[in-house]
Amino acid sequence: MLNDLVYFDNSIVGRYRTVERNIKSKSNSFYDSFLDLLENTIKRILNLEEVEYDEKFTCGTLLREEKIIKFFKEDVGVDDYTYTKCKDYIAKVNRHKHFNEHMINIDTVVTYMKVYHNLVSDYLRFKGKECSTFNADYYNSIYGLTERENKELKNEVGRLKEDLESLSLENKLSTEDNVTYRALISIKEIENLNLEDQNIELRNQLNKLKDIKLNSLEIKLNKTIDMLNNMQDYLVENRIIARRTSRLIDGKEISDEELAAERMKLEAIKNGRK
């Protein structure tokens, strides 16, 4: 659908994106944004085709004018069902706005978007342009998407915070990382935001938490490497002592030069050199 609207202008594309955001958030603002999209698309078509109309009239009033009816039905080829539903939806949303009683649901979303798609596709065919087919499954898939993402993000952020809290209490975080971790706002504070802003904040926190966790793993790895290096040094010295003891048992002395050469040889082996 979005690619089809590029034919119009950025304002129509922007209004359609707002409609999609409200579908994803399961927000009742869907109705207001849909009405804004439908009315501006109708007026944009009239402007593109240089069909005169009184700008003081509401879109619902315009669609009852004989000249406008003739243009859409006879010239563009919009069928009676689509045209009637456009009028109905404009009246219905305007009526509900006054009583604040409209509640979003997926069936209504799909029905409204199908009628809007019919209007746009009829106009694009009238202009000799190709138009995508209506995909109800797409709107089903994005309905409540923001809410689902919110739950997943909260779970992941909560899990990482639990891990880092343990590391912080064990003093296994750097001073800088500990300050960053403690500065993050709580889930309770995040929940004061709307869903979309919550997800933005949760994603930001998730990135910071992952960086801190990665840093803690690097610190742990470096400590392990240092411990292994110290152990290798210990083994080198043990081998030198064992070599010297063995020579003494045989009644022979080992010179400082021989000990130095032996130490260099073992150091080379330790460092992976031949």
Tab-separated table of C-alpha atoms in Angstrom:
chain	number	residue	atom	x	y	z
A	1	MET	CA	0.000	0.000	0.000
A	2	LEU	CA	2.755	2.435	0.952
A	3	ASN	CA	4.433	2.166	-2.467
A	4	ASP	CA	1.121	2.968	-4.160
A	5	LEU	CA	0.791	6.231	-2.231
A	6	VAL	CA	4.127	7.554	-3.489
A	7	TYR	CA	2.179	8.688	-6.579
A	8	PHE	CA	0.447	11.334	-4.468
A	9	ASP	CA	2.825	13.248	-2.180
A	10	ASN	CA	4.755	12.972	1.063
A	11	SER	CA	1.859	14.321	3.112
A	12	ILE	CA	-0.328	11.349	2.110
A	13	VAL	CA	2.525	8.917	2.787
A	14	GLY	CA	3.050	10.505	6.207
A	15	ARG	CA	-0.639	10.244	7.076
A	16	TYR	CA	-0.679	6.585	6.055
A	17	ARG	CA	2.342	5.908	8.307
A	18	THR	CA	0.422	7.480	11.200
A	19	VAL	CA	-2.502	5.124	10.512
A	20	GLU	CA	-0.128	2.138	10.591
A	21	ARG	CA	1.434	3.295	13.873
A	22	ASN	CA	-2.018	3.452	15.451
A	23	ILE	CA	-2.831	-0.051	14.144
A	24	LYS	CA	0.419	-1.371	15.622
A	25	SER	CA	-0.387	0.283	18.948
A	26	LYS	CA	-4.052	-0.800	18.873
A	27	SER	CA	-4.831	2.851	19.506
A	28	ASN	CA	-8.330	4.295	19.120
A	29	SER	CA	-6.595	7.220	17.413
A	30	PHE	CA	-6.722	4.943	14.354
A	31	TYR	CA	-10.140	6.384	13.510
A	32	ASP	CA	-9.009	10.002	13.582
A	33	SER	CA	-5.877	9.229	11.574
A	34	PHE	CA	-7.883	7.172	9.063
A	35	LEU	CA	-10.344	10.032	8.590
A	36	ASP	CA	-7.446	12.456	8.098
A	37	LEU	CA	-5.881	10.111	5.522
A	38	LEU	CA	-9.133	9.501	3.619
A	39	GLU	CA	-10.201	13.156	3.475
A	40	ASN	CA	-6.774	14.398	2.374
A	41	THR	CA	-6.480	11.649	-0.261
A	42	ILE	CA	-9.878	12.592	-1.724
A	43	LYS	CA	-8.958	16.286	-1.823
A	44	ARG	CA	-5.546	15.464	-3.278
A	45	ILE	CA	-7.202	13.521	-6.115
A	46	LEU	CA	-9.566	16.434	-6.792
A	47	ASN	CA	-6.603	18.840	-6.885
A	48	LEU	CA	-4.561	16.591	-9.177
A	49	GLU	CA	-7.468	16.318	-11.610
A	50	GLU	CA	-8.286	20.030	-11.279
A	51	VAL	CA	-11.822	19.346	-10.117
A	52	GLU	CA	-13.076	22.538	-8.468
A	53	TYR	CA	-14.631	22.330	-5.026
A	54	ASP	CA	-15.459	24.663	-2.178
A	55	GLU	CA	-12.654	24.400	0.384
A	56	LYS	CA	-15.028	25.521	3.122
A	57	PHE	CA	-17.012	22.280	2.717
A	58	THR	CA	-16.187	19.205	4.729
A	59	CYS	CA	-15.188	16.105	2.805
A	60	GLY	CA	-18.486	14.434	3.705
A	61	THR	CA	-20.378	17.332	2.176
A	62	LEU	CA	-18.204	17.283	-0.951
A	63	LEU	CA	-18.915	13.596	-1.592
A	64	ARG	CA	-22.659	14.405	-1.734
A	65	GLU	CA	-22.200	16.957	-4.531
A	66	GLU	CA	-23.381	15.777	-7.962
A	67	LYS	CA	-20.227	17.004	-9.697
A	68	ILE	CA	-17.983	15.092	-7.297
A	69	ILE	CA	-20.164	11.960	-7.463
A	70	LYS	CA	-20.010	12.024	-11.278
A	71	PHE	CA	-16.235	12.471	-11.281
A	72	PHE	CA	-15.479	9.558	-8.943
A	73	LYS	CA	-18.130	7.133	-10.207
A	74	GLU	CA	-18.179	7.834	-13.941
A	75	ASP	CA	-14.714	9.203	-14.695
A	76	VAL	CA	-12.520	7.370	-12.162
A	77	GLY	CA	-14.712	4.256	-11.998
A	78	VAL	CA	-15.164	3.981	-8.226
A	79	ASP	CA	-17.934	1.441	-7.535
A	80	ASP	CA	-21.067	2.278	-5.524
A	81	TYR	CA	-20.002	0.197	-2.510
A	82	THR	CA	-16.630	1.919	-2.107
A	83	TYR	CA	-18.030	5.397	-2.651
A	84	THR	CA	-20.886	4.829	-0.204
A	85	LYS	CA	-18.554	3.387	2.424
A	86	CYS	CA	-16.219	6.385	2.126
A	87	LYS	CA	-19.178	8.651	2.955
A	88	ASP	CA	-20.325	6.338	5.738
A	89	TYR	CA	-16.912	6.131	7.382
A	90	ILE	CA	-16.441	9.889	7.305
A	91	ALA	CA	-19.851	10.388	8.945
A	92	LYS	CA	-19.313	7.547	11.425
A	93	VAL	CA	-15.886	8.715	12.607
A	94	ASN	CA	-17.067	12.324	12.901
A	95	ARG	CA	-20.079	11.193	14.921
A	96	HIS	CA	-17.988	8.994	17.195
A	97	LYS	CA	-15.466	11.794	17.742
A	98	HIS	CA	-18.162	13.821	19.471
A	99	PHE	CA	-19.132	10.959	21.777
A	100	ASN	CA	-15.654	9.375	22.130
A	101	GLU	CA	-17.159	5.904	21.804
A	102	HIS	CA	-15.256	4.255	18.961
A	103	MET	CA	-13.042	1.316	19.991
A	104	ILE	CA	-10.486	-0.216	17.656
A	105	ASN	CA	-10.646	-3.885	16.637
A	106	ILE	CA	-8.949	-5.845	13.875
A	107	ASP	CA	-12.131	-6.507	11.869
A	108	THR	CA	-12.863	-2.791	11.630
A	109	VAL	CA	-9.244	-2.038	10.716
A	110	VAL	CA	-9.287	-4.517	7.828
A	111	THR	CA	-12.698	-3.288	6.583
A	112	TYR	CA	-11.706	0.385	6.658
A	113	MET	CA	-8.334	-0.210	5.017
A	114	LYS	CA	-9.943	-2.340	2.283
A	115	VAL	CA	-12.276	0.507	1.322
A	116	TYR	CA	-9.372	2.973	1.316
A	117	HIS	CA	-7.330	0.596	-0.846
A	118	ASN	CA	-10.266	0.278	-3.288
A	119	LEU	CA	-10.440	4.057	-3.677
A	120	VAL	CA	-6.698	4.423	-4.266
A	121	SER	CA	-6.434	1.455	-6.647
A	122	ASP	CA	-9.411	2.699	-8.717
A	123	TYR	CA	-7.766	6.090	-9.092
A	124	LEU	CA	-4.357	4.649	-9.989
A	125	ARG	CA	-5.933	2.410	-12.641
A	126	PHE	CA	-7.718	5.502	-13.969
A	127	LYS	CA	-4.236	7.063	-14.326
A	128	GLY	CA	-2.874	3.945	-16.010
A	129	LYS	CA	-0.755	2.978	-13.000
A	130	GLU	CA	-0.320	-0.438	-11.415
A	131	CYS	CA	-1.561	-0.978	-7.892
A	132	SER	CA	-0.833	-3.676	-5.327
A	133	THR	CA	-3.550	-6.124	-4.305
A	134	PHE	CA	-5.115	-5.690	-0.891
A	135	ASN	CA	-3.454	-7.844	1.766
A	136	ALA	CA	-5.645	-8.357	4.848
A	137	ASP	CA	-3.011	-10.636	6.391
A	138	TYR	CA	-0.592	-7.715	6.547
A	139	TYR	CA	-2.904	-5.681	8.781
A	140	ASN	CA	-3.575	-8.743	10.912
A	141	SER	CA	0.182	-9.186	11.366
A	142	ILE	CA	0.856	-5.597	12.463
A	143	TYR	CA	-2.226	-5.247	14.681
A	144	GLY	CA	-0.939	-4.893	18.247
A	145	LEU	CA	2.676	-5.324	17.090
A	146	THR	CA	3.905	-2.486	19.305
A	147	GLU	CA	2.310	-4.143	22.341
A	148	ARG	CA	3.907	-7.510	21.528
A	149	GLU	CA	7.311	-5.899	21.012
A	150	ASN	CA	6.863	-4.050	24.311
A	151	LYS	CA	6.426	-7.302	26.239
A	152	GLU	CA	9.443	-8.917	24.551
A	153	LEU	CA	11.654	-5.881	25.186
A	154	LYS	CA	10.602	-5.662	28.843
A	155	ASN	CA	11.413	-9.344	29.347
A	156	GLU	CA	14.852	-9.013	27.752
A	157	VAL	CA	15.695	-5.799	29.606
A	158	GLY	CA	14.514	-7.359	32.883
A	159	ARG	CA	16.655	-10.462	32.352
A	160	LEU	CA	19.792	-8.443	31.591
A	161	LYS	CA	19.204	-6.132	34.559
A	162	GLU	CA	19.000	-9.155	36.871
A	163	ASP	CA	22.311	-10.465	35.504
A	164	LEU	CA	24.035	-7.105	35.853
A	165	GLU	CA	22.628	-6.508	39.334
A	166	SER	CA	24.389	-9.684	40.496
A	167	LEU	CA	27.633	-8.633	38.796
A	168	SER	CA	27.361	-5.148	40.310
A	169	LEU	CA	26.910	-6.535	43.826
A	170	GLU	CA	29.961	-8.779	43.271
A	171	ASN	CA	31.995	-5.742	42.092
A	172	LYS	CA	32.485	-7.352	38.697
A	173	LEU	CA	31.542	-4.251	36.704
A	174	SER	CA	33.870	-1.397	35.878
A	175	THR	CA	33.194	1.893	37.691
A	176	GLU	CA	32.013	3.505	34.436
A	177	ASP	CA	29.679	0.622	33.545
A	178	ASN	CA	28.264	0.553	37.060
A	179	VAL	CA	27.452	4.268	36.864
A	180	THR	CA	25.777	3.777	33.464
A	181	TYR	CA	23.793	0.809	34.766
A	182	ARG	CA	22.582	2.643	37.877
A	183	ALA	CA	21.548	5.680	35.809
A	184	LEU	CA	19.004	3.708	33.733
A	185	ILE	CA	15.409	4.567	34.558
A	186	SER	CA	13.198	1.818	35.949
A	187	ILE	CA	10.528	-0.139	34.072
A	188	LYS	CA	7.952	1.603	36.256
A	189	GLU	CA	9.132	5.009	35.019
A	190	ILE	CA	9.175	3.785	31.421
A	191	GLU	CA	5.548	2.695	31.718
A	192	ASN	CA	4.529	6.346	32.158
A	193	LEU	CA	5.316	6.831	28.446
A	194	ASN	CA	3.097	5.806	25.543
A	195	LEU	CA	3.804	2.380	24.028
A	196	GLU	CA	5.825	3.671	21.093
A	197	ASP	CA	8.055	5.835	23.302
A	198	GLN	CA	8.358	2.953	25.775
A	199	ASN	CA	9.783	0.745	23.039
A	200	ILE	CA	12.258	3.426	21.982
A	201	GLU	CA	13.508	3.780	25.576
A	202	LEU	CA	13.596	-0.010	26.061
A	203	ARG	CA	15.666	-0.475	22.880
A	204	ASN	CA	18.104	2.209	24.053
A	205	GLN	CA	18.406	0.506	27.441
A	206	LEU	CA	18.835	-2.887	25.801
A	207	ASN	CA	21.787	-1.636	23.751
A	208	LYS	CA	23.448	-0.140	26.849
A	209	LEU	CA	22.845	-3.282	28.913
A	210	LYS	CA	24.306	-5.496	26.187
A	211	ASP	CA	27.410	-3.280	26.012
A	212	ILE	CA	27.857	-3.490	29.793
A	213	LYS	CA	27.393	-7.269	29.746
A	214	LEU	CA	29.928	-7.574	26.924
A	215	ASN	CA	32.403	-5.427	28.860
A	216	SER	CA	31.974	-7.636	31.942
A	217	LEU	CA	32.702	-10.723	29.852
A	218	GLU	CA	35.843	-9.079	28.462
A	219	ILE	CA	37.006	-8.268	32.015
A	220	LYS	CA	36.410	-11.885	33.029
A	221	LEU	CA	38.250	-13.135	29.950
A	222	ASN	CA	41.234	-10.858	30.604
A	223	LYS	CA	41.453	-12.092	34.199
A	224	THR	CA	41.388	-15.692	32.979
A	225	ILE	CA	44.153	-14.963	30.458
A	226	ASP	CA	46.271	-13.288	33.175
A	227	MET	CA	45.749	-16.299	35.430
A	228	LEU	CA	46.826	-18.685	32.661
A	229	ASN	CA	49.894	-16.584	31.925
A	230	ASN	CA	50.839	-16.614	35.606
A	231	MET	CA	50.352	-20.374	35.662
A	232	GLN	CA	52.612	-20.775	32.623
A	233	ASP	CA	55.283	-18.667	34.324
A	234	TYR	CA	54.950	-20.903	37.369
A	235	LEU	CA	55.335	-24.033	35.206
A	236	VAL	CA	58.431	-22.603	33.505
A	237	GLU	CA	60.111	-21.963	36.860
A	238	ASN	CA	59.110	-25.431	38.093
A	239	ARG	CA	60.696	-27.045	35.042
A	240	ILE	CA	63.906	-25.073	35.586
A	241	ILE	CA	64.026	-26.194	39.229
A	242	ALA	CA	63.313	-29.790	38.207
A	243	ARG	CA	66.104	-29.673	35.599
A	244	ARG	CA	68.598	-28.303	38.097
A	245	THR	CA	67.562	-30.840	40.755
A	246	SER	CA	67.959	-33.662	38.257
A	247	ARG	CA	71.516	-32.541	37.415
A	248	LEU	CA	72.416	-32.282	41.082
A	249	ILE	CA	71.128	-35.808	41.738
A	250	ASP	CA	73.424	-37.007	38.959
A	251	GLY	CA	76.253	-35.239	40.752
A	252	LYS	CA	76.542	-32.537	38.158
A	253	GLU	CA	76.247	-28.796	38.473
A	254	ILE	CA	74.323	-26.631	35.950
A	255	SER	CA	75.813	-23.277	35.087
A	256	ASP	CA	73.966	-19.965	35.087
A	257	GLU	CA	74.442	-19.805	31.304
A	258	GLU	CA	72.787	-23.212	30.879
A	259	LEU	CA	69.898	-22.180	33.157
A	260	ALA	CA	69.428	-18.984	31.139
A	261	ALA	CA	69.420	-20.933	27.877
A	262	GLU	CA	66.906	-23.423	29.301
A	263	ARG	CA	64.677	-20.579	30.507
A	264	MET	CA	64.733	-18.919	27.062
A	265	LYS	CA	63.841	-22.222	25.435
A	266	LEU	CA	60.847	-22.734	27.720
A	267	GLU	CA	59.746	-19.104	27.317
A	268	ALA	CA	59.812	-19.559	23.527
A	269	ILE	CA	57.651	-22.693	23.816
A	270	LYS	CA	55.246	-20.832	26.107
A	271	ASN	CA	54.909	-17.966	23.631
A	272	GLY	CA	54.414	-20.314	20.718
A	273	ARG	CA	57.780	-19.649	19.073
A	274	LYS	CA	60.106	-22.307	17.643
